[in-house]
Short mmCIF file of C-alpha atoms and ligand atoms in Angstrom, two decimals:
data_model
loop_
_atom_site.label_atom_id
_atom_site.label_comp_id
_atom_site.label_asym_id
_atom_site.label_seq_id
_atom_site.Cartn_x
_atom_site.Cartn_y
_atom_site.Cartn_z
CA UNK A 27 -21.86 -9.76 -13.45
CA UNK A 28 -18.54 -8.20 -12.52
CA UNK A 29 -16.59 -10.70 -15.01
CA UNK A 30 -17.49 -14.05 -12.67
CA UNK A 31 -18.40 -17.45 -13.51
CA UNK A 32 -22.57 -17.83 -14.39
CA UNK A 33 -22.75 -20.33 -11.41
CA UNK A 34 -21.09 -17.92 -9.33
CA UNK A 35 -23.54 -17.58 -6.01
CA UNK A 36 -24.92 -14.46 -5.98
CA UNK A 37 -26.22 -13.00 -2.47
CA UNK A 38 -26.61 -9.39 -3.76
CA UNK A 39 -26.37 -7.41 -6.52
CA UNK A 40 -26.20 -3.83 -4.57
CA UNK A 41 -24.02 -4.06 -3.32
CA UNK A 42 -22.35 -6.89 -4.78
CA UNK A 43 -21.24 -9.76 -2.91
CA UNK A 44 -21.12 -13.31 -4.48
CA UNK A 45 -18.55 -16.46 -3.91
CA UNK A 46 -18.05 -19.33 -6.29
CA UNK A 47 -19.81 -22.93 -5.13
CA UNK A 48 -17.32 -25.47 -3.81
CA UNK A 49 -17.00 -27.24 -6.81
CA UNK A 50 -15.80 -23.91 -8.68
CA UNK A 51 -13.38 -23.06 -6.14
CA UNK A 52 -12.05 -27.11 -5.72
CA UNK A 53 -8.54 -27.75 -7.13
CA UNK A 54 -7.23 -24.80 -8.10
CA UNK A 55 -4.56 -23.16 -5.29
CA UNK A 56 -4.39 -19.82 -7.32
CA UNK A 57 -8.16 -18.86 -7.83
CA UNK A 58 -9.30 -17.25 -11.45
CA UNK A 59 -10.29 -13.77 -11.42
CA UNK A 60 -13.68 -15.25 -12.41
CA UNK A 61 -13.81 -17.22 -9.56
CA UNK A 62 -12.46 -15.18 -6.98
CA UNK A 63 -15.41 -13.91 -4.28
CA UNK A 64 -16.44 -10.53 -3.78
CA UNK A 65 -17.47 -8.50 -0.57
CA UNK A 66 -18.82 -4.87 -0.95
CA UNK A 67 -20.33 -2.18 1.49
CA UNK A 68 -21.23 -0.42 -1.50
CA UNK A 69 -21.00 0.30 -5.00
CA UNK A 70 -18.19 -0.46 -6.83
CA UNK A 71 -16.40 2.73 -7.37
CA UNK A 72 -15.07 2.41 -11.22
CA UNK A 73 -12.12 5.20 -11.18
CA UNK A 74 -9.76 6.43 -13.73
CA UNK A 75 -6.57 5.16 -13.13
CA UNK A 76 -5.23 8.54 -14.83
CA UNK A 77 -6.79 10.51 -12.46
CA UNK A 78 -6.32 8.61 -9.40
CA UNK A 79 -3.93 10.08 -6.41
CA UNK A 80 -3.09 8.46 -3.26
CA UNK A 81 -2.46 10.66 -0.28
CA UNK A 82 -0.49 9.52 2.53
CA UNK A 83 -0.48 11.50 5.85
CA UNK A 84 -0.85 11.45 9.59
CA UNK A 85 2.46 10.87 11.47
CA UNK A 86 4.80 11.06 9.11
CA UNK A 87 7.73 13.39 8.23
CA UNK A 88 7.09 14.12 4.83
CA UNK A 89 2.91 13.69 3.55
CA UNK A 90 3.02 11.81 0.10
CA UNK A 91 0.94 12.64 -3.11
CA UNK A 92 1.84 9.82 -5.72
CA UNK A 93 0.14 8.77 -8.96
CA UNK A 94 -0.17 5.42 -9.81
CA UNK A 95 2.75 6.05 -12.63
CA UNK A 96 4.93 7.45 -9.63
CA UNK A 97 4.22 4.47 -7.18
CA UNK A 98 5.17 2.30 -10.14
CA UNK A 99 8.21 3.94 -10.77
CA UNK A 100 9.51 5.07 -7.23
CA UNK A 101 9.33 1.91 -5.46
CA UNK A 102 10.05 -1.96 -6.00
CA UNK A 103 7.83 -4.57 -7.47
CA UNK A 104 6.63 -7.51 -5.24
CA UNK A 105 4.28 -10.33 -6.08
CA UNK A 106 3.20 -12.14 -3.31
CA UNK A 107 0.76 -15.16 -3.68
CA UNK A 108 -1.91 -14.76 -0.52
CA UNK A 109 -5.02 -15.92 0.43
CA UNK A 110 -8.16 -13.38 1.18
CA UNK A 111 -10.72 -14.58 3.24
CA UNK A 112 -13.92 -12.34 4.82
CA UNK A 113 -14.78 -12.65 8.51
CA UNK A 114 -18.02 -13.78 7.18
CA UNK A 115 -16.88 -16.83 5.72
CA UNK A 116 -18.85 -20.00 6.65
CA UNK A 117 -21.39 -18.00 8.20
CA UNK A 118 -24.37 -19.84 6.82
CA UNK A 119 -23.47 -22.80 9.46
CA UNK A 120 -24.02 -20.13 12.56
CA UNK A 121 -27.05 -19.18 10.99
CA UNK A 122 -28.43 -22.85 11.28
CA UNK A 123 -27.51 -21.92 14.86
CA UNK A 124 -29.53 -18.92 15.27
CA UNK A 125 -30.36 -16.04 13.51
CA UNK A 126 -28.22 -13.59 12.50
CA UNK A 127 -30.47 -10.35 10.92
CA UNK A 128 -28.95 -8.52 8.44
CA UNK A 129 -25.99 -10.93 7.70
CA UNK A 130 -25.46 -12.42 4.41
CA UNK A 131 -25.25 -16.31 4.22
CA UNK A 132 -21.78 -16.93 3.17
CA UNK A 133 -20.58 -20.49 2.45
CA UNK A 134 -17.23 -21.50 1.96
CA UNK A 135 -16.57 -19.63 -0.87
CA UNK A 136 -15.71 -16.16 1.04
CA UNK A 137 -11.98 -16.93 0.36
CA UNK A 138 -10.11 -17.13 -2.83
CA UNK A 139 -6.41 -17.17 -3.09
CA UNK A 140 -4.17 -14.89 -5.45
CA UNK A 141 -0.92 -13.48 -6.85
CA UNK A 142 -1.01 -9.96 -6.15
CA UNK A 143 1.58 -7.52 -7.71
CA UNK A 144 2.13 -4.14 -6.35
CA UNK A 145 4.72 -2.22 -3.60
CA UNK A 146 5.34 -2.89 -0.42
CA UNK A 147 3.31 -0.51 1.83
CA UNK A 148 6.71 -1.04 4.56
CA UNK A 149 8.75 1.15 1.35
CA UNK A 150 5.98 3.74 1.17
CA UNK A 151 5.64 4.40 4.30
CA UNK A 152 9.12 4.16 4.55
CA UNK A 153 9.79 7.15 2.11
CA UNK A 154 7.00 9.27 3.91
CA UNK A 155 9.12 8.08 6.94
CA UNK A 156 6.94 7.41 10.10
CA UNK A 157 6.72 10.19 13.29
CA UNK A 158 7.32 9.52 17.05
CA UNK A 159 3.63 8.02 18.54
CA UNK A 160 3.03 6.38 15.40
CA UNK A 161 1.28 3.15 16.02
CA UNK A 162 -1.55 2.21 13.71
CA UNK A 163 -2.10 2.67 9.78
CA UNK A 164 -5.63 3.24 8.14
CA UNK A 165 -6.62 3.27 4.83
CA UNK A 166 -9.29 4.96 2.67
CA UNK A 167 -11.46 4.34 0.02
CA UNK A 168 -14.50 6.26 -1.88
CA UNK A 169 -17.10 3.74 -1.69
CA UNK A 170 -19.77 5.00 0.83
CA UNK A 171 -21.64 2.24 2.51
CA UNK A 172 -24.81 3.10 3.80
CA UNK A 173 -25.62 0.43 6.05
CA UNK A 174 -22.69 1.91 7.98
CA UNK A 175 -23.50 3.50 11.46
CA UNK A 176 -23.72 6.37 10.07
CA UNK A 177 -23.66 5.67 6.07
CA UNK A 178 -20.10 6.43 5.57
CA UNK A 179 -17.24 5.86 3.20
CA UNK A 180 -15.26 2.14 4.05
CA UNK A 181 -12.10 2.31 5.94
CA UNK A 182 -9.96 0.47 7.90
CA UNK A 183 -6.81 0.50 9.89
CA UNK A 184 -3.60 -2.58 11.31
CA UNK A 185 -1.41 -1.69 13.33
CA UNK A 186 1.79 -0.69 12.32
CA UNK A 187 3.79 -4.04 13.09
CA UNK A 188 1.77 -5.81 10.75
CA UNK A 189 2.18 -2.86 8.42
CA UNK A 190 5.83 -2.77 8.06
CA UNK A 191 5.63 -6.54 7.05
CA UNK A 192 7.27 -6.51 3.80
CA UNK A 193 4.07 -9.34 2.54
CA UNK A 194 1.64 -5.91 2.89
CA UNK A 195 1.26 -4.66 -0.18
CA UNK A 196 -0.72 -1.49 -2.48
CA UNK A 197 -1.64 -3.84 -5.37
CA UNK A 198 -2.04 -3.39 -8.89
CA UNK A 199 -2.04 -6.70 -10.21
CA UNK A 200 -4.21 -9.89 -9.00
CA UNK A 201 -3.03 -13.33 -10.82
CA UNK A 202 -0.81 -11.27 -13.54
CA UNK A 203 -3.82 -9.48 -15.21
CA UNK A 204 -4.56 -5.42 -13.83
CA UNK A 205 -6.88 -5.32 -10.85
CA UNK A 206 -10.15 -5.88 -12.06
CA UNK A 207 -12.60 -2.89 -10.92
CA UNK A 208 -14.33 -4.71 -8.22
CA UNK A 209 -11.63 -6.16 -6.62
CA UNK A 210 -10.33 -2.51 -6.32
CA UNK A 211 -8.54 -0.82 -8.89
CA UNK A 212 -6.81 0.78 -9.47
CA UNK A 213 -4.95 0.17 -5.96
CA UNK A 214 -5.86 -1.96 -3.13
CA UNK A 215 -4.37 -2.85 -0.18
CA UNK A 216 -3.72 -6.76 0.47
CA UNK A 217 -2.87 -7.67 4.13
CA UNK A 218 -1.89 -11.28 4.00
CA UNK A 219 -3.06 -13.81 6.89
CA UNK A 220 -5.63 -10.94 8.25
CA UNK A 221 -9.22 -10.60 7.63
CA UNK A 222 -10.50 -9.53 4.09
CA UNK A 223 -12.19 -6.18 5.71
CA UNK A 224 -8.59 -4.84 6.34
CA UNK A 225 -7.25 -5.70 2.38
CA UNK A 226 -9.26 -2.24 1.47
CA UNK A 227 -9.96 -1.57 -1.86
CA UNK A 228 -9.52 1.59 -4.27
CA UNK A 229 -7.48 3.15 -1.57
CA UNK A 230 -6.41 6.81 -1.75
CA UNK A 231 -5.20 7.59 1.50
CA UNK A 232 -3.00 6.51 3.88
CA UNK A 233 -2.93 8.10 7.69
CA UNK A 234 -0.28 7.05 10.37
CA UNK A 235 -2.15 7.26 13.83
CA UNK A 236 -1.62 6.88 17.60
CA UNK A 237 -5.02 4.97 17.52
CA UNK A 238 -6.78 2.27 15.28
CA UNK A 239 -9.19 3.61 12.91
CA UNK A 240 -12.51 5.40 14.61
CA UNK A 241 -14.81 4.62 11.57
CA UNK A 242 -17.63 1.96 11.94
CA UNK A 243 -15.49 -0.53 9.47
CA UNK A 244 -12.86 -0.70 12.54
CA UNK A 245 -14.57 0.35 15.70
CA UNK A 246 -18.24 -1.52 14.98
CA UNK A 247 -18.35 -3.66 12.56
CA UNK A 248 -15.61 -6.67 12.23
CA UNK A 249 -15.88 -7.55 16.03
CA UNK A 250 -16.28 -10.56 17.75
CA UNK A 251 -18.93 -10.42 20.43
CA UNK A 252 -19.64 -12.63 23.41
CA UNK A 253 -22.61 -14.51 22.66
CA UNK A 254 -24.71 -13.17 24.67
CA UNK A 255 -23.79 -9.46 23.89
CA UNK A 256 -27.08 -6.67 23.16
CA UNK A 257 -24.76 -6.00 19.51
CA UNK A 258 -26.73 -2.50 19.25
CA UNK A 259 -26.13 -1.42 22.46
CA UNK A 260 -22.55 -2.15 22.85
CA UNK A 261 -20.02 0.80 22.84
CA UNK A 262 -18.01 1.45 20.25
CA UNK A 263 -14.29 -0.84 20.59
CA UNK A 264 -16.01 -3.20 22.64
CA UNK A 265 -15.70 -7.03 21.91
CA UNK A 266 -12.33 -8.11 19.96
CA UNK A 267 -11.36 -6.53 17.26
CA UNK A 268 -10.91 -9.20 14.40
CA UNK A 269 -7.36 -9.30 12.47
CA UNK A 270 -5.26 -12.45 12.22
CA UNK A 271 -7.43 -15.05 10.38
CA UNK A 272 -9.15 -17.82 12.75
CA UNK A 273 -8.13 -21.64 11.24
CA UNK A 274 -10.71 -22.96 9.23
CA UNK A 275 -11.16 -25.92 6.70
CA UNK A 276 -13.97 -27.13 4.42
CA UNK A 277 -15.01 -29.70 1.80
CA UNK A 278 -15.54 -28.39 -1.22
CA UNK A 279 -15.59 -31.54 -3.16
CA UNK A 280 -17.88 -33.72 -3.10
CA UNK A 281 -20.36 -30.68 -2.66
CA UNK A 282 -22.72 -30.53 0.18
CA UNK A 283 -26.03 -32.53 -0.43
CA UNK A 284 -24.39 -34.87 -3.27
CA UNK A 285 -25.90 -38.09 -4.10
CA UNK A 286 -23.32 -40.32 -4.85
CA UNK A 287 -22.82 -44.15 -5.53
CA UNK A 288 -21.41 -46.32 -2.57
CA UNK A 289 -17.94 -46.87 -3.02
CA UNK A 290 -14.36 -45.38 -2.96
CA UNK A 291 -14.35 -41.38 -3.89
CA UNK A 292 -12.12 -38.35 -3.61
CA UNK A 293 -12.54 -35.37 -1.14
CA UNK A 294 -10.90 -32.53 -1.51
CA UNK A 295 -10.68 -28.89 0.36
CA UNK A 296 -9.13 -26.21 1.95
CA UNK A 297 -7.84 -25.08 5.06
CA UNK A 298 -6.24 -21.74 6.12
CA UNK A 299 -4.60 -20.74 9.32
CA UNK A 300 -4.39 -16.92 9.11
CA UNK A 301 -0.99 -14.71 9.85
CA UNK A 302 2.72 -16.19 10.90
CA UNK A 303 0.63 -19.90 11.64
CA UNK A 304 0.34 -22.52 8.92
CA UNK A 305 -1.66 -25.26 8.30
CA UNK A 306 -0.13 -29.00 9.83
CA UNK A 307 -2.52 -31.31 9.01
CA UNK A 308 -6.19 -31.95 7.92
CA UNK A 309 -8.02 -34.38 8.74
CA UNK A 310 -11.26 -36.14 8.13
CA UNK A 311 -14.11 -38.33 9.68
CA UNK A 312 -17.20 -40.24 8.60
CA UNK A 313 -18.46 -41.09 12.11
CA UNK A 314 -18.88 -37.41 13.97
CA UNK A 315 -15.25 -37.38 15.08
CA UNK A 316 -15.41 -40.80 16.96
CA UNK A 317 -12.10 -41.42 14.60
CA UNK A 318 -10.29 -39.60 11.92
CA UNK A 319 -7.53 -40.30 9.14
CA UNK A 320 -5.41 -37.54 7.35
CA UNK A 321 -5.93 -35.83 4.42
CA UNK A 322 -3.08 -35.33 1.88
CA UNK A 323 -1.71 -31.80 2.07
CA UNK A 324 -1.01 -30.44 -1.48
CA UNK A 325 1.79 -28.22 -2.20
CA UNK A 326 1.55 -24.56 -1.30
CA UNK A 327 1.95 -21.48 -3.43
CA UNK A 328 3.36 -19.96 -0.40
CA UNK A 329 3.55 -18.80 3.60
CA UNK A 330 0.40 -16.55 2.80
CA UNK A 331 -1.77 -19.13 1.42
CA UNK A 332 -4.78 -21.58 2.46
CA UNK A 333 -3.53 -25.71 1.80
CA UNK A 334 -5.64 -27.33 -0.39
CA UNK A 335 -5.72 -31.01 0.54
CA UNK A 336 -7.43 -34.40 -0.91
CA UNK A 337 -8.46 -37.85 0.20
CA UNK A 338 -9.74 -41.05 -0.82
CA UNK A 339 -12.46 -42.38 1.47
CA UNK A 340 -14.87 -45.55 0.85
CA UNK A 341 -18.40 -44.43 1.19
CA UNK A 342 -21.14 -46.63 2.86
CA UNK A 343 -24.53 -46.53 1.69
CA UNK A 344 -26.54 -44.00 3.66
CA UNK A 345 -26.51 -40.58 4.56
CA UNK A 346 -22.98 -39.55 5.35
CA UNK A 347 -21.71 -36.97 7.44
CA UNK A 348 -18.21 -36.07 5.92
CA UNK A 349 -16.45 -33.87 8.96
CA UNK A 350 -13.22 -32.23 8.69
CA UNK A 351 -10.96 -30.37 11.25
CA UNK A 352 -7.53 -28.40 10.93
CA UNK A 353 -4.37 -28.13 13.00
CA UNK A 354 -2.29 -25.14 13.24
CA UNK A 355 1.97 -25.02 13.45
CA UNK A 356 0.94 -24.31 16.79
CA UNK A 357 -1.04 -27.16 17.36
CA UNK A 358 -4.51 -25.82 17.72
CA UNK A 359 -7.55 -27.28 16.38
CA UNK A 360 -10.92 -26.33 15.19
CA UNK A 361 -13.83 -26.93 18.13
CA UNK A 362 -16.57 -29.36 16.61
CA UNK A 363 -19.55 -27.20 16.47
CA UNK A 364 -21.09 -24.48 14.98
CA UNK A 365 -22.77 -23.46 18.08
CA UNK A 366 -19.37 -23.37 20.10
CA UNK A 367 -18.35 -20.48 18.16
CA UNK A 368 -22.02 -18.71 17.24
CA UNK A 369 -21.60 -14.98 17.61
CA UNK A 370 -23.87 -11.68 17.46
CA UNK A 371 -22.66 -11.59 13.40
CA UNK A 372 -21.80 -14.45 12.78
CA UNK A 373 -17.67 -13.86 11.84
CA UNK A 374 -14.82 -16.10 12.00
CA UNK A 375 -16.71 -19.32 12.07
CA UNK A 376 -13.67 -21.99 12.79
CA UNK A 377 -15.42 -25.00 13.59
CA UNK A 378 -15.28 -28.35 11.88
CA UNK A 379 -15.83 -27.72 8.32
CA UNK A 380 -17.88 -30.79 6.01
CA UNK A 381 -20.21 -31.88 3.95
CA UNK A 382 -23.29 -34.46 4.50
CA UNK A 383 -24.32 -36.71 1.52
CA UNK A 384 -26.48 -39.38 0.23
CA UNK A 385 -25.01 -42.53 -0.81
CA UNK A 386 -26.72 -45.23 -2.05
N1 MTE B 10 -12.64 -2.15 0.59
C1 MTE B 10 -13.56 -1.21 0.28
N2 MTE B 10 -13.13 -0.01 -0.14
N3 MTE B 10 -14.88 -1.47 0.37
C2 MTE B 10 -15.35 -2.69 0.82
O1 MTE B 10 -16.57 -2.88 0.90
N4 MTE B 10 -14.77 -4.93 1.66
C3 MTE B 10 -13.74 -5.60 2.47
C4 MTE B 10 -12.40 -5.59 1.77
N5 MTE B 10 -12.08 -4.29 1.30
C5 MTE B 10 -14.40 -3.68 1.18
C6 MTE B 10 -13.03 -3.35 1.01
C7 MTE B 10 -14.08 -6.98 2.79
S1 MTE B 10 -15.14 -7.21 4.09
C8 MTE B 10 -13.47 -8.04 2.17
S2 MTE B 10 -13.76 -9.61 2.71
C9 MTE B 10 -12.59 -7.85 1.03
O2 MTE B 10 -12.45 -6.48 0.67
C10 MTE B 10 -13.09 -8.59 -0.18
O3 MTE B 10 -12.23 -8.39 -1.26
P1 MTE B 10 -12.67 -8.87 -2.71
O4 MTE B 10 -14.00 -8.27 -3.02
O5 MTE B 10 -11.59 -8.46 -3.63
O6 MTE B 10 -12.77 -10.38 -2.63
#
């Protein structure tokens, strides 16, 4: 469906949202279109690129109206090579936790990484030139989601620091081929190092605003709760609103409930550190965290990207408990458990990532 891989998990075809296993998404640092996950509050919108406009408006001195052949031709060509990853990613381990109704069980798999080719949204905005008061930019897109608060079309909104970044871009291209239609064509936003829900797709307008985005996308949904917060009955804006992407790793080779032979084998994962922080060093144990060696970091296509990494480790007869944590440039680490970081639903799951298998 939608072009990806047959062993591509699937969990749900209306809307459609699906991420590769970990052995699908293992090795590669630029992910195949095939391969690449997919998160969707509705259905995909397939649009004419002839016909498509994109409006741009709010507080600005001069509104835009621009075709995709006039974005193309008024303003400079970027590729930037950047990781997406959804808020829900790794969620399945916070549902062992506790419930969390409603919520898909995402694995790993809710990030991909790709070369995205398109304008900077810092020239567009540029060109419509931005007002006095001007401190937030939202974007949106025709797909109506009806599990929305009310059922409403998807939206969201970053401030306008983060929007002037020159990495920001309206895409066109993903990995050198045109946007396929699910991940958004003909024109998506990509905001590198922030949370998938703010890289919207099939855009068409852009509005420069004193405030963040009012619709349920920004205000509701895509917020970290305490805990012990009543979700429902919290006010709109409360809790913290999610941007910048929390550090994470995971195995995604061996894959989780392998039996494997006793002896020497290669691991291998990812971790990402979201926005201006990278990715330091990885790191792995087979005894709960008691002690850990390092992981080799692999090269990286770039500041906007996850680190894939590998090791060798010798594997005792058992079940084995393969744990891995991440450091951050600024030299934070991932807490250990899955309950240290449970929330109402279920986003931005940092702990340790890993996999437990049966040797023998
Ligand atoms: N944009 C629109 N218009 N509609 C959506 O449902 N989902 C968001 C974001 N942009 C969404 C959207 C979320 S939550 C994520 S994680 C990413 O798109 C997923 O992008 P992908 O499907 O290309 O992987």
């Amino acid at each position: 469906m939608w072009g990806k891989r047959a062993d591509t998990v699937v969990h749900g075809v209306e809307p459609y949202n699906a991420e590769p296993s970990r052995t699908a998404l293992a090795g590669r640092s630029i992910t195949p279109l095939d391969t690449f996950y997919s998160r969707n509050h509705g259905t995909v919108p397939v649009l004419d690129p002839a016909g498509w406009r994109l409006k741009v408006d709010g507080l600005v001195d001069d509104a835009l109206d621009l075709g995709l052949d006039e974005l193309k031709g008024r303003f400079e060509h970027h590729t930037v090579a950047a990781t997406l990853q959804c808020a829900g990613n790794r969620r399945a381990a916070l549902l062992e936790v506790r419930d969390i109704p409603g919520e898909d069980p995402w694995g790993p798999g809710a990030t991909s990484t790709a070369r995205w080719t398109g304008v900077s949204l810092a020239d567009v905005l540029a060109a419509a030139g931005i007002a006095h008061g001007a401190a937030h930019v939202a974007f949106e897109a025709p797909d109506r989601a009806e599990a929305a608060s009310p059922p409403q079309t998807y939206g969201a909104s970053i401030p306008l620091a983060k929007a002037q970044g020159a990495e920001v871009l309206l895409a066109w291209g993903m990995n050198g081929a045109d946007l396929p239609p699910v991940h958004g064509a003909p024109v998506r936003v990509v905001v590198p190092g922030w949370i998938g829900a703010r890289s919207v797709k099939w855009v068409q307008r852009i509005s420069v605003l004193s405030e963040p985005s009012a619709g349920y996308f920004q205000a509701v949904a895509y917020r970290l709760m305490p805990a012990d917060a009543d979700y429902d009955a919290a006010p709109p804006g409360a809790g913290l609103t999610l941007g910048p992407v929390a550090l994470s790793c995971d195995v995604l080779v061996p894959d989780d409930h392998a039996r494997l032979a006793a002896g020497s084998h290669d691991v291998r994962g990812y971790a990402y550190a979201g926005d201006d922080r990278g990715v330091a060093r990885v790191e792995i144990s087979l005894d709960g965290g008691a002690g850990w060696a390092q992981a080799e970091l692999e090269a990286s296509e770039g500041p906007w990207c996850w680190r894939l990494w590998h090791a060798r480790v010798d594997l005792p007869p058992g079940e084995v408990r393969i744990s891995v944590r991440a450091w951050d440039t600024t030299g934070a680490t991932q807490p250990a458990t899955a309950s240290q970081v449970w929330n109402p639903k279920g986003y931005a799951n940092s702990s340790w990532g890993g996999v437990t298998l049966t040797v023998g």
